[in-house]
Structure formats: C-alpha cells, structure tokens
Amino acid sequence: MSISNPHHNPQVMNGPTTPFSQFLHADKYRAEGESFDESTNRIASALTDGTREQFLRFRGILRDMRFMPAGRIQSAVGSTRNVTAYNCFVSGIIDDSFVDGEGCIMDRAKEAAQTMRMGGGIGYDFSRLRPRGATIKKLGSKSSGPVSFMQIYNSVCQCIASSGHRRGAQMGVLRVDHPDIEEFIHVKQEKGVLEGFNLSIGILDSFMEAVEADGTFDLQWGGEVYSTINARALWEKIMRSTWDWGEPGVLFLDTMNKQNNLYYCEQLEATNPCGEQPLAPYAACLLGSFNLTQYIRYAPNDDDHPDAIERAFDWDQFQADIAPVVRAMDRVIDISSYPLPQQEVEAKNKRRMGLGITGLANAGEALGYRYGSEQFLMFEERVLMLLRDEAYYASCELAHELGSFPLFDSELFLAGAFAQTLPPVLRKAIELDGLRNSHLISIAPTGTISLCADNVSSGIEPVFSTSVTRTVQTFDGPTEQLIEDYGFATWGVEPTECKDVTASEHLAVLLMAQRFTDSAVSKTCNVSPQMKWSDFKQIYMDAWKGGAKGCTTFNPEGKRMGILKAEPTEGSCEINPETGRSDCQ
C-alpha cells in the first residue's frame, strides 16, 4: 500500500494549532517572544553536531511534533536560563541521621532544594530511617519516624514553588517491611498533608508470596523484627487506601532490580515522581515521546477504488525518526546543567535516556482498533518492538562512533534479564560495538506535552474525555476554553473514553508496554466504582505476576475526589483528576 507524501497530509503539525495548546506551549517551554519555529531551531541547533543534514532532519521531527522532548529539555537546551534539561532525579541515600554525616536528612533536603530549584522532580526512599518510637541512644530520646521527616521535604517543595520556581514534584517510597508502613499508607488521607508527594510502597516478592499463601510477614528495621503481621491483612489495608484515595501506588522492587540492565552495578530503591523511571541514588533520566498521531497517513483503499481513502500508520517514517532522536537525546547528557555534581557523574557514567510514546489511543483508534482490544494490543506491540529495537541499534552505532557508557560490561550486560529478551542479531551488535546508553525506553505520562500537541491522548492511556473545559490564564484574565480530544477533532473518531475501558484492558496495555520497556511504565488503571472487591485486588496480583514494575489504580468515586474538587493551595503540586496523583509534566 503506497502512502501519500506526509507534507501534504492535512493533520501533520507544524506546531500547536489550537489556541489553548499554543498558549500552553509558549507559557511552558519558550522564552518571551520566541515562536514555535524559533524554539525548534534553538533545540535542534543545541542537540546536533553542527552538520546541516542532522540539524534539518531533527528540526523537521520537532516541527512536525513527531517527537516531543520532555518539558525540561524543551525549555532548557540552548536557552540562557540556568535550569536542568532533566525532568526527574532520585535523591542520594537518606541515612538515619538528622544532621550528622554526609547522607543525613538535612543534607539531602538541601540537595533536594537545589534540584527542584533548577527544575527537577525528585524521588526518595525513606526506608533507612528508624521507625517511630525507636530509641536514639545518642540523644536519649525517641525517633518520630520517617513519615514525620517527610514533612521537611514537603515544605521544601512548597517553598520552591511559591518562590516563583517550577512547582516541585516528589515521590516518597517506603518498603513494605518497614515497621511504620501502616502510618505511611494512611498519611495522605487528610487534606493538606504531604501534598508535594506522590507515595508508593516498595513491595517485595516475599511479601506477595506471603499474601498468596495467607502467611505471616515480619516488619523489621536494622536487623530487628518489630512485629510479625498477617500479610493479607496488611495487603487489605493497602488495597483499601488505593481504592478510596488513589494512593499509595506500589513498586515491585524485586522485579525492578531483576529486570534492570545495570543489575551488576546499582541497586534500585526509588523512582522519579511519576514512577516510570526506577533510578539509583543521584541518577536522572532524559525523557521524550514519539507522537504516534503524526504517523497516521491517508492511503488509497485499494486498486479498484483509488478515490477511496483509509488511514494507515507510516512505519517507514517512524523507523527513520528513531536514530536521529537517540543521537540528539544522547547529546543532552553532555550539554545539560546539573543541580549537583553527583548527578552529573551518575548521568555520564550510565547515559540513561527514556524514549516513549504518546497518542497511542488516538493512533490505534484512528486505525480502527478499540482501546484494549486484541488488534489494539497487536498495534501497541509492533510500535514498541520497533522503538526498542531501533533505539538499541542506534545506541550501538553511537557506541561504535563515540564509545560505550563507562560502566558498560558486555558479558554482564548481555546476561541481564531484559537484554536476554532482545533479538539475537541485536545482542550480537551489542557484543561487537557496545552500547552508548544503559537504558533507552520509558513510558512517561506526558501530560503537558500531549496537551501542547493539540490534546493528543496521553502516553499509553485511553482518552479521558472527548472534550473538557479548562481555565486558561491570559493577559486579560482567566477564560474558559473547550478542548476536544485530538482524534475526535481531527478525524471524527469517537474515542473509547477512560470510563469505558475495563480493568483487564488497562492491565493488558500496561503489561504489553512493560515487555518492551527497559525502565518502567507510568500507567493508571482507572477502575469502575461498581467492580467486585476481589477483582480490584486481583489487578495488583496480576500486575506482579505479569512482570509489571509498578501499578496504580484510580477510582473516580473514591474519597479522594472530594479533595480534588477543592481549589489547590498556593504552592502545592497540581493534582491530575484522571489519576488522583501529582502531574509530573
């Protein structure tokens, strides 16, 4: 089937076209007075090596919005502002000391302030802090526990936002075996508490096995067992909180580490604020997403009816775009500013990036595949397999040209669980040429960049609503604007709205994405308020057994919605009503 020239395709973009998206892109990502085309010139010039061919090729990808770097890259590279090009970081290890020692609580809070001040979100593992009531021998007093110390970081986040900097985004993680886990589960069930945090529990395989067996599980810290509890009873409390409040999410820590490409040189204990990037201490990740709607083309239906048209996906163009994007994103690592020197060392030793997709629902449904259907999953599989393979090939070529990332070890890398899923010919290329980047694929939520692209469906999520009304702050004051779903506005395709997608369909899309993702996937499984309680809990069990690295659900009629309907307090993180969690874009 021949495909028409994309430059004559009526839906191909040259920047945002709707007033809301134009306003949002200018407000978030461009300097005062800078046009969209000028911003793509700035970014392409900074991220290519000076050859005109590379510049024009990458600029064309940006101008058509076929690939959209994450917000920090769009606003930072080539600009005069001292901000980082990285969206997300994980804190250095927080040791069990308030002010003494390099990894003490207050030193890490100071580092967090510097990171957020330069535009980065940050995740923390608080599991090393002793539980509430534990003796502090040095002071002859009792500890107030990790949850109380999280308030320090929450205050830092709100102060950074209220002082005129980008609003902060944070992820707080506590292991499921920590003695204060029940306090952590319930802490955000009161308005105004830890609003600068998303929360996730670090789940261990041993805990999930105990839940399955209806066995006991030890809560422990520092080698001491504080209590032995019934695993299912604790699981029930976790599930009830996620049903009612949308938090905490869960991170499957053992899966994260077993599937980590760098299993041989790092330990993963936390993620970025949206959960798609499990990261080692001081690590960061560059994010960006291919906008699948911009690969939908009109093509002749068949030879007998040449005037009839149907929509098709331009696989050749998608494949051709991946290598120049990998090359450009790799360059960000070398030119970016870093809030902390430890972050720069970590980034350059591993050269992580996280390429993903957005507009999956719009693109799949434009081709006639209902979200979550078998045909839709086959389309998702083909897209992500091509993205994974071409990104790794491109990284091999860069390694041949510029060298592998410093911590690359061919034998150990190829023995890793994820590397063993790569095609044999690709594994051979890695063995021969090395690899420039330790990680290449990550599925982010893409909230703001998707809105900037005329409201394409976000990440791998279904369309939330065919149309929504948003308040836009303009020079003349706030105005209400109706924003239509991209697929409906462009092609007249009635989307399968989020409320009509079953939990099993949400989960199937998540697990398909995780198969081809070397980092993790940010996805919220929106659930029906009428679903059976046993079916709801089974989502998480099936996610664990299916190889997901995390899982988040949202019940639109849960108790959290009462809080979401109230106006957010000044300086707090914005809450996404689709997920009940802080929006990370």
Coordinates of C-alpha atoms in Angstrom, one line a residue:
M1 CA 0.0 0.0 0.0
S2 CA 1.5 3.3 -1.0
I3 CA 1.4 6.2 1.4
S4 CA 0.9 9.8 0.5
N5 CA 3.6 12.4 1.0
P6 CA 3.4 13.4 4.7
H7 CA 3.9 17.0 3.8
H8 CA 0.6 17.0 2.1
N9 CA -1.2 15.2 4.9
P10 CA -3.7 17.6 6.4
Q11 CA -3.2 16.6 10.0
V12 CA 0.6 16.8 10.1
M13 CA 1.6 19.5 12.5
N14 CA 3.9 22.4 12.4
G15 CA 3.5 23.3 16.0
P16 CA 0.3 23.5 18.1
T17 CA -2.8 24.7 16.2
T18 CA -5.5 25.3 18.9
P19 CA -5.4 28.5 20.9
F20 CA -5.1 26.6 24.2
S21 CA -2.1 24.5 23.0
Q22 CA -0.4 27.5 21.5
F23 CA -0.7 29.4 24.8
L24 CA 0.4 26.4 26.9
H25 CA 3.5 25.7 24.8
A26 CA 4.5 29.3 24.8
D27 CA 4.0 29.6 28.5
K28 CA 5.8 26.4 29.5
Y29 CA 8.6 25.9 27.0
R30 CA 9.5 29.1 25.2
A31 CA 11.3 32.3 26.0
E32 CA 9.3 35.5 25.9
G33 CA 8.6 36.4 22.3
E34 CA 10.0 33.2 21.0
S35 CA 7.9 31.5 18.2
F36 CA 7.4 27.8 17.9
D37 CA 9.7 27.6 14.9
E38 CA 12.4 29.6 16.7
S39 CA 12.2 27.1 19.6
T40 CA 12.7 24.2 17.3
N41 CA 15.7 26.0 15.8
R42 CA 17.1 26.5 19.3
I43 CA 16.7 22.9 20.4
A44 CA 17.9 21.3 17.1
S45 CA 20.9 23.6 17.0
A46 CA 21.9 22.6 20.5
L47 CA 21.3 18.9 20.1
T48 CA 23.0 18.2 16.8
D49 CA 26.7 18.1 16.0
G50 CA 26.7 21.1 13.6
T51 CA 26.2 19.3 10.3
R52 CA 23.3 20.8 8.3
E53 CA 21.9 17.4 7.5
Q54 CA 21.5 16.4 11.1
F55 CA 20.1 19.8 12.1
L56 CA 17.5 19.8 9.3
R57 CA 16.5 16.2 10.0
F58 CA 16.0 16.6 13.7
R59 CA 14.4 20.0 13.3
G60 CA 11.8 18.5 10.9
I61 CA 10.9 15.9 13.5
L62 CA 10.4 18.6 16.1
R63 CA 8.5 20.9 13.9
D64 CA 6.0 18.2 12.9
M65 CA 5.8 17.2 16.6
R66 CA 6.6 13.6 15.6
F67 CA 8.9 13.6 18.7
M68 CA 8.4 15.8 21.7
P69 CA 11.2 16.0 24.2
A70 CA 10.1 16.3 27.8
G71 CA 9.4 19.8 29.1
R72 CA 12.7 20.4 30.8
I73 CA 14.6 19.7 27.5
Q74 CA 12.3 22.0 25.5
S75 CA 12.7 24.9 27.9
A76 CA 16.4 24.4 28.9
V77 CA 18.6 23.4 26.0
G78 CA 20.0 26.3 24.1
S79 CA 18.4 28.8 26.5
T80 CA 20.0 31.4 28.7
R81 CA 18.4 30.2 31.9
N82 CA 20.2 28.1 34.4
V83 CA 17.8 25.2 34.6
T84 CA 18.5 21.5 34.1
A85 CA 17.3 19.6 31.0
Y86 CA 16.4 16.6 33.2
N87 CA 12.8 16.2 34.4
C88 CA 13.5 13.7 37.1
F89 CA 16.0 12.6 39.7
V90 CA 16.3 10.3 42.7
S91 CA 17.9 11.5 45.9
G92 CA 21.1 10.3 47.3
I93 CA 20.7 7.7 50.1
I94 CA 19.0 9.2 53.1
D95 CA 20.8 7.8 56.2
D96 CA 19.3 7.5 59.6
S97 CA 20.8 10.8 61.0
F98 CA 19.2 14.2 61.3
V99 CA 22.3 16.5 60.9
D100 CA 25.4 14.2 61.2
G101 CA 27.1 12.6 58.3
E102 CA 27.2 13.1 54.5
G103 CA 23.8 11.4 53.9
C104 CA 21.9 12.9 56.8
I105 CA 18.3 14.0 56.5
M106 CA 19.0 17.8 56.3
D107 CA 21.8 17.5 53.8
R108 CA 19.5 15.5 51.5
A109 CA 16.8 18.2 52.0
K110 CA 19.3 20.8 51.0
E111 CA 20.2 18.8 47.8
A112 CA 16.5 18.4 47.1
A113 CA 16.0 22.1 47.2
Q114 CA 18.8 22.7 44.8
T115 CA 17.5 20.0 42.4
M116 CA 13.9 21.4 42.5
R117 CA 15.1 25.0 42.2
M118 CA 16.7 24.1 38.8
G119 CA 13.5 22.4 37.6
G120 CA 13.9 18.7 38.5
G121 CA 11.4 16.5 40.2
I122 CA 12.9 14.0 42.7
G123 CA 12.2 10.6 44.4
Y124 CA 13.3 9.4 47.8
D125 CA 13.5 6.1 49.7
F126 CA 12.8 6.7 53.4
S127 CA 13.2 3.1 54.5
R128 CA 16.6 3.6 56.2
L129 CA 15.0 5.9 58.8
R130 CA 14.3 4.2 62.1
P131 CA 10.6 3.7 63.0
R132 CA 8.5 5.9 65.2
G133 CA 9.3 5.3 68.9
A134 CA 12.7 3.7 68.3
T135 CA 15.4 4.8 70.7
I136 CA 18.0 7.3 69.7
K137 CA 20.8 6.3 72.1
K138 CA 23.0 9.3 71.3
L139 CA 20.2 11.7 72.4
G140 CA 18.4 9.6 74.9
S141 CA 15.2 10.2 73.0
K142 CA 12.7 8.5 70.7
S143 CA 12.5 8.8 66.9
S144 CA 9.4 10.4 65.3
G145 CA 9.7 8.1 62.3
P146 CA 10.2 8.6 58.5
V147 CA 6.7 10.0 57.9
S148 CA 7.4 12.9 60.2
F149 CA 10.7 13.7 58.4
M150 CA 8.9 13.7 55.0
Q151 CA 7.3 16.9 56.2
I152 CA 10.6 18.6 55.8
Y153 CA 10.9 17.7 52.2
N154 CA 7.3 18.6 51.6
S155 CA 7.9 22.1 53.0
V156 CA 11.0 22.5 50.8
C157 CA 8.9 21.5 47.8
Q158 CA 6.2 24.1 48.5
C159 CA 8.7 26.8 49.3
I160 CA 10.4 26.3 45.9
A161 CA 7.1 26.5 44.1
S162 CA 5.9 29.6 46.0
S163 CA 9.2 31.4 45.4
G164 CA 8.5 31.5 41.7
H165 CA 10.3 28.4 40.5
R166 CA 8.7 25.5 38.7
R167 CA 6.3 23.7 41.1
G168 CA 8.0 20.7 42.7
A169 CA 7.1 17.0 42.1
Q170 CA 8.3 14.3 44.5
M171 CA 7.9 10.6 45.1
G172 CA 8.1 9.1 48.5
V173 CA 8.8 5.4 48.9
L174 CA 8.7 3.2 52.0
R175 CA 9.4 -0.5 51.9
V176 CA 6.6 -2.8 52.8
D177 CA 8.6 -4.4 55.6
H178 CA 9.2 -1.1 57.4
P179 CA 7.6 -1.0 60.9
D180 CA 5.9 2.3 60.1
I181 CA 4.2 1.1 56.9
E182 CA 0.7 1.5 58.2
E183 CA 1.2 5.1 59.1
F184 CA 2.7 5.6 55.6
I185 CA -0.4 4.0 54.0
H186 CA -2.8 6.4 55.7
V187 CA -0.8 9.7 55.9
K188 CA -2.3 11.4 52.8
Q189 CA -5.9 10.7 53.7
E190 CA -6.2 14.2 55.3
K191 CA -6.3 17.3 53.2
G192 CA -3.1 19.4 53.2
V193 CA -0.8 16.6 54.3
L194 CA 2.2 15.8 52.1
E195 CA 0.6 17.5 49.1
G196 CA 4.0 17.8 47.4
F197 CA 4.4 14.0 47.3
N198 CA 3.2 11.0 45.3
L199 CA 3.5 8.0 47.5
S200 CA 4.4 4.4 46.6
I201 CA 5.1 1.3 48.7
G202 CA 8.2 -0.8 47.8
I203 CA 6.7 -4.3 47.5
L204 CA 8.9 -7.3 47.9
D205 CA 8.3 -10.7 46.3
S206 CA 8.5 -12.3 49.7
F207 CA 5.5 -10.2 50.8
M208 CA 3.4 -11.0 47.7
E209 CA 4.2 -14.7 48.3
A210 CA 3.0 -14.4 51.9
V211 CA -0.2 -12.7 50.7
E212 CA -0.9 -15.6 48.3
A213 CA -0.2 -18.2 51.0
D214 CA -2.2 -16.2 53.7
G215 CA 1.0 -16.3 55.7
T216 CA 2.8 -14.1 58.1
F217 CA 5.3 -11.3 57.3
D218 CA 7.9 -9.6 59.5
L219 CA 8.1 -5.8 59.9
Q220 CA 11.7 -5.1 60.7
W221 CA 14.4 -2.4 60.8
G222 CA 18.1 -2.5 61.5
G223 CA 18.1 -6.3 61.8
E224 CA 15.4 -6.3 64.5
V225 CA 11.9 -7.7 64.0
Y226 CA 9.5 -5.2 65.4
S227 CA 6.3 -7.2 64.7
T228 CA 5.0 -10.2 62.8
I229 CA 1.8 -9.5 60.9
N230 CA -0.7 -11.3 58.7
A231 CA 0.3 -10.4 55.2
R232 CA -3.2 -10.4 53.8
A233 CA -4.4 -8.1 56.5
L234 CA -1.7 -5.5 55.5
W235 CA -2.4 -6.1 51.8
E236 CA -6.1 -5.4 52.5
K237 CA -5.2 -2.0 54.1
I238 CA -3.0 -1.1 51.1
M239 CA -5.7 -2.0 48.7
R240 CA -8.4 -0.2 50.6
S241 CA -6.3 3.0 50.6
T242 CA -5.7 2.8 46.9
W243 CA -9.4 2.2 46.3
D244 CA -10.5 5.2 48.4
W245 CA -7.6 7.6 47.9
G246 CA -5.7 6.6 44.8
E247 CA -2.6 6.2 46.9
P248 CA -0.2 4.8 47.7
G249 CA 0.8 3.1 44.5
V250 CA 3.0 0.0 44.5
L251 CA 6.5 -0.6 43.2
F252 CA 7.6 -4.1 42.7
L253 CA 11.2 -3.7 43.9
D254 CA 12.5 -7.2 43.2
T255 CA 11.1 -7.1 39.6
M256 CA 12.7 -3.6 39.2
N257 CA 16.1 -4.9 40.2
K258 CA 15.9 -8.3 38.4
Q259 CA 15.0 -6.6 35.1
N260 CA 17.5 -3.7 35.5
N261 CA 20.1 -3.5 32.7
L262 CA 22.6 -2.3 35.4
Y263 CA 21.8 -5.0 37.9
Y264 CA 25.5 -5.6 38.2
C265 CA 26.4 -2.2 39.5
E266 CA 23.4 -0.5 41.1
Q267 CA 20.5 -1.1 43.5
L268 CA 17.1 0.4 42.7
E269 CA 15.1 1.6 45.7
A270 CA 13.0 4.5 44.4
T271 CA 11.6 6.1 41.2
N272 CA 11.0 9.5 39.8
P273 CA 7.7 11.2 40.8
C274 CA 5.6 9.5 38.2
G275 CA 7.1 6.1 38.6
E276 CA 8.3 5.4 35.0
Q277 CA 12.0 5.7 36.0
P278 CA 13.4 3.4 38.6
L279 CA 16.7 5.1 39.4
A280 CA 19.8 4.6 41.6
P281 CA 20.9 7.2 44.1
Y282 CA 21.7 10.5 42.3
A283 CA 20.5 9.1 39.0
A284 CA 18.4 11.0 36.5
C285 CA 16.7 10.3 33.2
L286 CA 16.1 12.2 30.0
L287 CA 12.5 11.8 28.7
G288 CA 10.8 12.3 25.4
S289 CA 7.9 10.7 23.5
F290 CA 7.1 9.9 19.9
N291 CA 3.7 11.3 19.0
L292 CA 2.1 8.4 17.2
T293 CA -0.8 10.6 15.8
Q294 CA 1.8 12.2 13.5
Y295 CA 2.5 8.9 11.7
I296 CA -1.1 8.4 10.7
R297 CA -1.4 8.9 6.9
Y298 CA -4.1 8.7 4.3
A299 CA -3.6 6.0 1.8
P300 CA -5.6 4.6 -1.2
N301 CA -8.1 2.0 -0.1
D302 CA -7.3 -0.5 -2.9
D303 CA -6.5 -0.5 -6.6
D304 CA -10.1 -1.0 -7.6
H305 CA -11.3 2.1 -5.7
P306 CA -8.4 4.6 -5.9
D307 CA -10.5 7.5 -4.8
A308 CA -11.5 5.9 -1.5
I309 CA -9.1 6.5 1.3
E310 CA -8.3 4.9 4.6
R311 CA -5.9 5.7 7.4
A312 CA -2.6 3.8 7.7
F313 CA 0.5 4.0 10.0
D314 CA 3.7 5.2 8.4
W315 CA 6.1 2.6 9.7
D316 CA 8.9 3.7 7.5
Q317 CA 8.8 7.2 8.8
F318 CA 8.6 6.1 12.4
Q319 CA 11.6 3.8 12.0
A320 CA 13.6 6.5 10.2
D321 CA 13.0 9.0 13.0
I322 CA 14.3 6.9 15.9
A323 CA 18.1 7.0 15.3
P324 CA 18.3 10.8 15.0
V325 CA 16.3 11.2 18.2
V326 CA 18.6 8.8 20.1
R327 CA 21.6 10.8 18.8
A328 CA 20.1 14.1 19.8
M329 CA 19.0 12.9 23.3
D330 CA 22.4 11.4 24.0
R331 CA 23.9 14.9 23.4
V332 CA 21.7 16.3 26.1
I333 CA 23.7 14.4 28.7
D334 CA 26.8 16.3 27.8
I335 CA 25.4 19.8 27.5
S336 CA 22.9 19.9 30.3
S337 CA 23.4 21.7 33.6
Y338 CA 23.2 19.5 36.7
P339 CA 21.9 20.7 40.1
L340 CA 24.5 18.6 41.9
P341 CA 28.0 17.2 40.8
Q342 CA 27.0 13.7 41.9
Q343 CA 24.1 13.8 39.4
E344 CA 26.5 14.7 36.6
V345 CA 28.8 11.9 37.4
E346 CA 26.0 9.4 37.6
A347 CA 24.4 10.6 34.3
K348 CA 27.7 10.4 32.4
N349 CA 28.7 7.0 33.8
K350 CA 25.4 5.4 32.6
R351 CA 24.0 7.8 30.0
R352 CA 20.4 6.8 30.6
M353 CA 17.5 8.1 28.5
G354 CA 13.8 7.2 28.4
L355 CA 12.2 7.3 25.0
G356 CA 8.5 6.6 24.9
I357 CA 5.3 7.2 23.0
T358 CA 2.2 9.3 23.4
G359 CA -1.1 9.4 21.4
L360 CA -1.3 5.6 21.4
A361 CA -5.0 5.6 22.0
N362 CA -5.7 8.2 19.3
A363 CA -3.4 6.4 16.7
G364 CA -4.8 3.0 17.4
E365 CA -8.4 4.0 17.3
A366 CA -7.8 6.1 14.1
L367 CA -6.8 2.8 12.5
G368 CA -10.0 1.2 13.8
Y369 CA -8.7 -0.7 16.8
R370 CA -10.8 -0.2 20.0
Y371 CA -8.5 0.6 23.0
G372 CA -7.5 -2.5 24.8
S373 CA -8.8 -4.9 22.1
E374 CA -6.6 -7.7 20.6
Q375 CA -6.0 -5.7 17.5
F376 CA -5.0 -2.6 19.6
L377 CA -2.6 -4.7 21.6
M378 CA -1.0 -6.1 18.4
F379 CA -0.6 -2.5 17.2
E380 CA 1.0 -1.5 20.5
E381 CA 3.3 -4.5 20.4
R382 CA 4.5 -3.6 16.9
V383 CA 5.1 0.0 17.8
L384 CA 7.1 -0.7 20.9
M385 CA 9.1 -3.6 19.5
L386 CA 10.2 -1.3 16.6
L387 CA 11.0 1.5 19.0
R388 CA 13.0 -0.8 21.3
D389 CA 15.0 -2.5 18.6
E390 CA 15.8 0.7 16.6
A391 CA 16.7 2.6 19.7
Y392 CA 19.2 -0.1 20.7
Y393 CA 20.6 -0.3 17.2
A394 CA 21.1 3.5 17.2
S395 CA 22.8 3.3 20.6
C396 CA 25.1 0.6 19.3
E397 CA 26.1 2.8 16.3
L398 CA 26.8 5.7 18.7
A399 CA 28.9 3.4 20.8
H400 CA 30.9 2.4 17.8
E401 CA 31.4 6.0 17.0
L402 CA 31.8 7.7 20.4
G403 CA 32.3 4.8 22.9
S404 CA 30.1 2.9 25.3
F405 CA 28.8 4.3 28.6
P406 CA 31.7 4.0 31.1
L407 CA 30.1 1.3 33.3
F408 CA 29.2 -1.0 30.3
D409 CA 30.4 -4.6 30.7
S410 CA 29.4 -6.6 27.7
E411 CA 29.3 -10.0 29.4
L412 CA 27.3 -8.9 32.4
F413 CA 25.0 -6.6 30.4
L414 CA 24.0 -9.3 28.0
A415 CA 23.4 -11.7 30.9
G416 CA 20.8 -9.4 32.2
A417 CA 17.1 -10.4 32.2
F418 CA 15.9 -7.7 29.9
A419 CA 18.9 -8.0 27.5
Q420 CA 18.1 -11.7 27.1
T421 CA 14.7 -10.7 25.5
L422 CA 16.5 -8.7 22.7
P423 CA 16.7 -10.3 19.2
P424 CA 19.9 -12.4 18.7
V425 CA 21.1 -10.1 15.9
L426 CA 20.8 -7.1 18.2
R427 CA 22.6 -8.9 21.1
K428 CA 25.4 -9.6 18.7
A429 CA 25.6 -6.0 17.7
I430 CA 25.9 -5.0 21.4
E431 CA 28.6 -7.6 21.8
L432 CA 30.6 -6.3 18.9
D433 CA 30.0 -2.5 19.2
G434 CA 29.0 -1.9 22.8
L435 CA 26.2 0.4 23.9
R436 CA 26.2 4.1 24.3
N437 CA 23.2 4.2 26.8
S438 CA 22.4 1.9 29.7
H439 CA 18.6 2.4 29.3
L440 CA 16.7 3.7 26.3
I441 CA 12.9 3.1 26.8
S442 CA 10.5 4.5 29.3
I443 CA 6.8 5.2 29.1
A444 CA 6.0 8.6 30.8
P445 CA 2.6 10.1 31.4
T446 CA 3.3 13.0 29.0
G447 CA 0.5 15.2 30.5
T448 CA 1.6 18.7 29.4
I449 CA 3.5 17.8 26.2
S450 CA 0.4 15.9 25.0
L451 CA -1.8 19.0 25.7
C452 CA 0.7 21.1 23.7
A453 CA 0.2 18.8 20.8
D454 CA -3.5 19.8 20.5
N455 CA -4.6 17.4 23.2
V456 CA -3.5 14.0 21.9
S457 CA -4.2 11.1 24.2
S458 CA -1.6 11.0 27.0
G459 CA 1.1 8.3 26.9
I460 CA -0.5 4.9 26.6
E461 CA -3.6 5.9 28.4
P462 CA -7.1 5.9 26.9
V463 CA -8.8 9.2 26.1
F464 CA -10.0 10.6 29.3
S465 CA -12.9 12.5 27.8
T466 CA -14.0 13.5 24.3
S467 CA -13.9 17.2 25.4
V468 CA -13.1 19.0 28.6
T469 CA -13.3 22.6 29.7
R470 CA -10.1 24.2 31.0
T471 CA -9.5 27.6 32.6
V472 CA -6.7 29.5 30.7
Q473 CA -4.9 32.4 32.4
T474 CA -4.4 35.2 29.8
F475 CA -3.3 38.8 30.0
D476 CA -6.9 39.8 30.1
G477 CA -7.8 37.4 32.9
P478 CA -9.0 33.8 33.1
T479 CA -11.1 32.4 30.2
E480 CA -12.9 29.1 29.8
Q481 CA -12.0 27.1 26.7
L482 CA -13.5 23.9 25.4
I483 CA -10.7 21.4 24.4
E484 CA -11.6 18.5 22.2
D485 CA -9.7 15.2 22.0
Y486 CA -7.3 15.2 19.1
G487 CA -8.6 12.1 17.5
F488 CA -12.2 13.4 17.6
A489 CA -11.3 16.9 16.4
T490 CA -9.0 15.7 13.6
W491 CA -10.6 12.5 12.3
G492 CA -14.0 12.5 13.9
V493 CA -13.1 9.3 15.7
E494 CA -15.3 8.7 18.7
P495 CA -12.8 7.5 21.4
T496 CA -13.2 4.8 23.9
E497 CA -13.3 7.0 27.0
C498 CA -11.4 6.0 30.1
K499 CA -14.6 5.2 32.0
D500 CA -15.5 2.6 29.4
V501 CA -12.2 0.7 29.5
T502 CA -12.2 -2.4 31.7
A503 CA -9.6 -3.0 34.3
S504 CA -8.4 -6.1 32.4
E505 CA -7.9 -3.9 29.3
H506 CA -6.0 -1.3 31.2
L507 CA -3.8 -4.1 32.6
A508 CA -3.2 -5.7 29.3
V509 CA -2.0 -2.4 27.8
L510 CA 0.3 -1.9 30.8
L511 CA 1.8 -5.4 30.6
M512 CA 2.3 -5.2 26.9
A513 CA 4.3 -1.9 27.3
Q514 CA 6.4 -3.3 30.1
R515 CA 7.6 -6.2 27.9
F516 CA 9.5 -3.8 25.6
T517 CA 10.5 -1.2 28.2
D518 CA 13.9 -1.4 29.9
S519 CA 12.9 1.1 32.6
A520 CA 9.2 1.2 33.7
V521 CA 5.8 2.4 32.6
S522 CA 3.6 5.1 34.1
K523 CA 0.0 4.0 33.7
T524 CA -3.1 4.4 35.8
C525 CA -5.7 1.7 35.7
N526 CA -8.9 3.6 36.2
V527 CA -11.5 1.3 37.7
S528 CA -15.2 1.1 37.9
P529 CA -16.7 2.0 41.3
Q530 CA -19.0 -1.0 40.8
M531 CA -16.4 -3.6 40.3
K532 CA -16.0 -6.5 42.7
W533 CA -13.6 -6.0 45.5
S534 CA -11.9 -9.3 44.7
D535 CA -11.5 -8.3 41.1
F536 CA -9.9 -5.0 42.1
K537 CA -7.3 -6.6 44.3
Q538 CA -6.6 -9.1 41.6
I539 CA -5.4 -6.3 39.3
Y540 CA -2.3 -5.8 41.5
M541 CA -1.7 -9.6 41.9
D542 CA -1.9 -10.0 38.1
A543 CA 0.4 -7.0 37.6
W544 CA 3.0 -8.5 39.8
K545 CA 2.8 -11.9 38.2
G546 CA 2.8 -10.4 34.7
G547 CA 6.1 -8.6 35.2
A548 CA 5.0 -5.0 35.8
K549 CA 7.4 -2.9 37.8
G550 CA 4.6 -0.9 39.5
C551 CA 0.8 -0.4 39.5
T552 CA -1.5 2.5 40.2
T553 CA -5.3 2.5 40.1
F554 CA -7.9 5.3 40.5
N555 CA -11.5 5.0 41.5
P556 CA -13.3 8.2 40.2
E557 CA -15.9 7.9 43.0
G558 CA -13.3 7.4 45.8
K559 CA -12.9 9.6 48.8
R560 CA -10.0 11.5 47.1
M561 CA -12.4 13.2 44.6
G562 CA -13.8 15.3 47.5
I563 CA -10.4 16.7 47.9
L564 CA -9.7 17.2 44.2
K565 CA -12.8 19.3 43.8
A566 CA -11.4 21.9 46.2
E567 CA -9.0 24.5 44.9
P568 CA -5.3 23.6 45.4
T569 CA -3.4 25.5 48.0
E570 CA -0.9 28.0 46.8
G571 CA 2.5 26.4 46.1
S572 CA 1.1 22.9 46.1
C573 CA 1.6 20.4 43.3
E574 CA -1.2 20.3 40.8
I575 CA -3.4 17.2 41.0
N576 CA -4.5 15.3 37.9
P577 CA -8.2 14.5 38.3
E578 CA -7.7 11.5 35.9
T579 CA -5.2 9.8 38.3
G580 CA -5.5 11.5 41.7
R581 CA -1.7 12.0 41.8
S582 CA 0.6 14.9 41.1
D583 CA 1.0 15.6 37.4
C584 CA 4.7 15.3 36.6
Q585 CA 4.8 17.1 33.2

